[in-house]
Amino acid sequence: MGEALLSGLMQVLEPGTFVLMLLGVAIGFVVGILPGLGGPVTLALMLPFTFSMEPIEAFAFLLGMLVVTATTGDITSVLFGIPGEATSAAAALDGYPMTRRGESGRALGAVLFSSALGSLFGAAILALSIPVVRPVVLALSAPEFFALTLLGLTFVVTLSGSQVLKGFLMAAFGLFVALVGIDPQEGVPRYTFDQLYLWDGIGLIPLVIGLFGGAELLQLMLSKKSIAGGTDGVPAKVSGVGEGIRNTLTHWRVVLRASSIGALVGLIPGLGGSVAQFIAYGHARQASKNPEMFGKGAIDGVIASGANNNAKDGASLIPTIAFGIPGGASTAVLLSAFLIVGLNPGPEMLTTHLDVTFSMVWVVIIANAIAVAVAFMFLRPLTHLSFISGPLLVPFLLLLLGLGSYSSSNSFGDVFVMLGAAAIGVACLRWDWPRVPFLLAVVLGGIAERYLFLSYSLFGWSWLTRPIVLAVGALVLLVLLQPLVRRFRAAKKAPDQQKVGP
Amino acid sequence: MKPESSQSARAWPVADLVITAALIALFTWALSSSMEWSVRAALFPRLVTTFGLAIALLHLVLLLVRRRSGTSADAGHGLVPISDPEDDPLDYAFSTAGRRAWTVSLAWIAAFFVGLYVLGVLVTAPLFTLAYLRLTVRASWRLSVAYAAVIGVLLYVVFELLLTVPTPDGVLF
């Protein structure tokens, strides 16, 4: 195994392969920064160029591109509040308020450094799991996946702040939005208003762009200030980057937990990074000493998002490599690259082609390290963007919103979805309704329905008694009951304090 | 900014009431629509809409009850601690901007997207940039023209030539 690990590294470092990886990194860097033009779309566009490549060259190029989009997508989230990728939405929740406070350097330092650590973690999980992955993934079936999806939904409680009931209402609304489209069981069009566009359901990318980016853009137009509007102009130098890095190191537990969540969710096919980021964010909030700061610029929220986003990429390769089961859209496209270069996912990748598998581990590590280093080099100009007068940025940001939403499926329907989501985002901010539970429910709604039906079709109602389902069910109850317990404790403490007091 | 938090204890939380009522109407309609489908297609929608309807009705009742006692609907029902986060020092412009600012901003956004639909992005983006910078930002002609040109060239080079990603064509072009 050690020999294969070394052989994988040497092959990645071969000049031809390395140059291809650098090319992939450069493309991924730009694509990640541009909202809407996601990793899967770019992977699909670049796939034809891999026909004549050797397996390791092809994966260095494609994987190098894919893992970097997650890192640089966070930069746009932090600087403009517009997620560069659907999986970077959580980074906007606290990164953007920090930018508005004039702490963009610190936020970028934290998100980039935690990204680097997260990718290391994900790559390590990928490398270490190779011998043990088979029995673990085979132990899970549709009922367990459904239970895990429900667990993800219960994070509405922690993501709603003090507005839990509103959070549940927004989650129900999100689940309703997820229902729009052709029913996967019987092909019945649901809530589609006879519109062909809606048969495919509501696109996640335009929804995310509108919900977060649209609302922030309008805010910029109304306030007519720079993004860092509350601060005293452009700083002489980018300050706070070192502090952001130090913050990441002091919050090593957050990095570790968020990376673990990212790796675990990445490992489960079908859940994907959009889910992982909010579970990690919700958990970071739950574990934080200052949960009230979340959504207003909490550094641990930024760190959790960065670490999680990158850890999931390495782990999501595990089911793809070992079983040919793609974890999400990106790995589904990557799976086709296996076939193009003449490889079969499965046991072969863990035996005869182990060096190719390990070369992927190295690509994840090296590509992310290069992307983070380049991003740090360009931090000053990137950070200065947040001090440019807001109205000057409006045409550029409007263009990003329009193109970002349109290019996800080349349809004006997506632009309308983005505008609708922007209206919801504005209403949420204006009247203090939480946005994140809505998005989490949209992401999880379709997955939950699919696994529920699979569970019932395969096991009847007996799936409810499976041990892992029961264990996850208990965890769900625990999360749901937590606010009640907290309130009970607070109520119990109050009379005690009154007794002690004067 | 929490507009409701500054209202007097017995003022009607109009926005919350309107949003909750709208959600009740939505879930009721969605639930009744699902009655026309087969059980397999309707099971999950019925679960979701019944859950949504129940939560929305509970929220409405709590809004009305809490208004009398002067607390928020989310407070005091055992789901959350009764504490409202401090107002965000950054504040959001939505609650402070005047009617004119709203109208002007929304008109610009509408103009951009109507332009996108009618003229396509390659024409709209530079035109919009020039018009917005001249009329709203009061930028100089030199800056406005340079910015519009950069946007146009960037759009063409990055999306059309390098990435070859389809960009929105207008109805006219």
PDB file of C-alpha atoms in Angstrom, chain B residues 95-155:
ATOM      1  CA  SER B  95     -36.278  48.559   6.728  1.00  0.00           C
ATOM      2  CA  THR B  96     -34.722  52.010   6.483  1.00  0.00           C
ATOM      3  CA  ALA B  97     -34.799  52.757   2.739  1.00  0.00           C
ATOM      4  CA  GLY B  98     -37.522  55.107   1.544  1.00  0.00           C
ATOM      5  CA  ARG B  99     -40.189  54.368  -1.044  1.00  0.00           C
ATOM      6  CA  ARG B 100     -38.282  56.271  -3.736  1.00  0.00           C
ATOM      7  CA  ALA B 101     -35.071  54.294  -3.156  1.00  0.00           C
ATOM      8  CA  TRP B 102     -37.039  51.036  -3.387  1.00  0.00           C
ATOM      9  CA  THR B 103     -38.819  52.095  -6.572  1.00  0.00           C
ATOM     10  CA  VAL B 104     -35.624  53.255  -8.268  1.00  0.00           C
ATOM     11  CA  SER B 105     -33.634  50.140  -7.287  1.00  0.00           C
ATOM     12  CA  LEU B 106     -36.375  47.721  -8.354  1.00  0.00           C
ATOM     13  CA  ALA B 107     -36.826  49.629 -11.622  1.00  0.00           C
ATOM     14  CA  TRP B 108     -33.099  49.241 -12.412  1.00  0.00           C
ATOM     15  CA  ILE B 109     -33.221  45.518 -11.645  1.00  0.00           C
ATOM     16  CA  ALA B 110     -36.341  45.123 -13.787  1.00  0.00           C
ATOM     17  CA  ALA B 111     -34.664  47.064 -16.604  1.00  0.00           C
ATOM     18  CA  PHE B 112     -31.632  44.770 -16.490  1.00  0.00           C
ATOM     19  CA  PHE B 113     -33.637  41.558 -16.654  1.00  0.00           C
ATOM     20  CA  VAL B 114     -36.088  42.833 -19.272  1.00  0.00           C
ATOM     21  CA  GLY B 115     -33.023  43.886 -21.297  1.00  0.00           C
ATOM     22  CA  LEU B 116     -31.509  40.439 -20.765  1.00  0.00           C
ATOM     23  CA  TYR B 117     -34.668  38.840 -22.133  1.00  0.00           C
ATOM     24  CA  VAL B 118     -35.178  41.205 -25.057  1.00  0.00           C
ATOM     25  CA  LEU B 119     -31.639  42.187 -26.105  1.00  0.00           C
ATOM     26  CA  GLY B 120     -29.500  39.376 -24.693  1.00  0.00           C
ATOM     27  CA  VAL B 121     -26.611  39.671 -22.270  1.00  0.00           C
ATOM     28  CA  LEU B 122     -23.931  40.842 -24.734  1.00  0.00           C
ATOM     29  CA  VAL B 123     -25.922  44.000 -25.505  1.00  0.00           C
ATOM     30  CA  THR B 124     -27.652  44.523 -22.165  1.00  0.00           C
ATOM     31  CA  ALA B 125     -24.640  44.249 -19.854  1.00  0.00           C
ATOM     32  CA  PRO B 126     -22.544  47.077 -21.392  1.00  0.00           C
ATOM     33  CA  LEU B 127     -25.628  49.244 -22.019  1.00  0.00           C
ATOM     34  CA  PHE B 128     -26.917  48.790 -18.494  1.00  0.00           C
ATOM     35  CA  THR B 129     -23.467  49.479 -17.031  1.00  0.00           C
ATOM     36  CA  LEU B 130     -23.152  52.716 -18.966  1.00  0.00           C
ATOM     37  CA  ALA B 131     -26.667  53.901 -18.089  1.00  0.00           C
ATOM     38  CA  TYR B 132     -26.470  52.896 -14.423  1.00  0.00           C
ATOM     39  CA  LEU B 133     -23.085  54.485 -13.848  1.00  0.00           C
ATOM     40  CA  ARG B 134     -24.036  57.725 -15.583  1.00  0.00           C
ATOM     41  CA  LEU B 135     -27.507  58.137 -14.104  1.00  0.00           C
ATOM     42  CA  THR B 136     -27.227  56.656 -10.621  1.00  0.00           C
ATOM     43  CA  VAL B 137     -23.580  56.768  -9.630  1.00  0.00           C
ATOM     44  CA  ARG B 138     -22.976  60.030 -11.563  1.00  0.00           C
ATOM     45  CA  ALA B 139     -19.653  58.601 -12.696  1.00  0.00           C
ATOM     46  CA  SER B 140     -17.616  60.354 -15.364  1.00  0.00           C
ATOM     47  CA  TRP B 141     -18.102  59.463 -19.020  1.00  0.00           C
ATOM     48  CA  ARG B 142     -14.567  58.071 -19.136  1.00  0.00           C
ATOM     49  CA  LEU B 143     -15.111  55.677 -16.220  1.00  0.00           C
ATOM     50  CA  SER B 144     -18.577  54.664 -17.413  1.00  0.00           C
ATOM     51  CA  VAL B 145     -17.455  53.888 -20.962  1.00  0.00           C
ATOM     52  CA  ALA B 146     -14.319  52.067 -19.758  1.00  0.00           C
ATOM     53  CA  TYR B 147     -16.327  49.974 -17.256  1.00  0.00           C
ATOM     54  CA  ALA B 148     -18.954  49.114 -19.892  1.00  0.00           C
ATOM     55  CA  ALA B 149     -16.250  48.150 -22.367  1.00  0.00           C
ATOM     56  CA  VAL B 150     -14.448  45.958 -19.826  1.00  0.00           C
ATOM     57  CA  ILE B 151     -17.727  44.212 -18.951  1.00  0.00           C
ATOM     58  CA  GLY B 152     -18.503  43.609 -22.634  1.00  0.00           C
ATOM     59  CA  VAL B 153     -15.022  42.347 -23.510  1.00  0.00           C
ATOM     60  CA  LEU B 154     -14.786  40.189 -20.364  1.00  0.00           C
ATOM     61  CA  LEU B 155     -18.155  38.671 -21.118  1.00  0.00           C
TER      62      LEU B 155
END
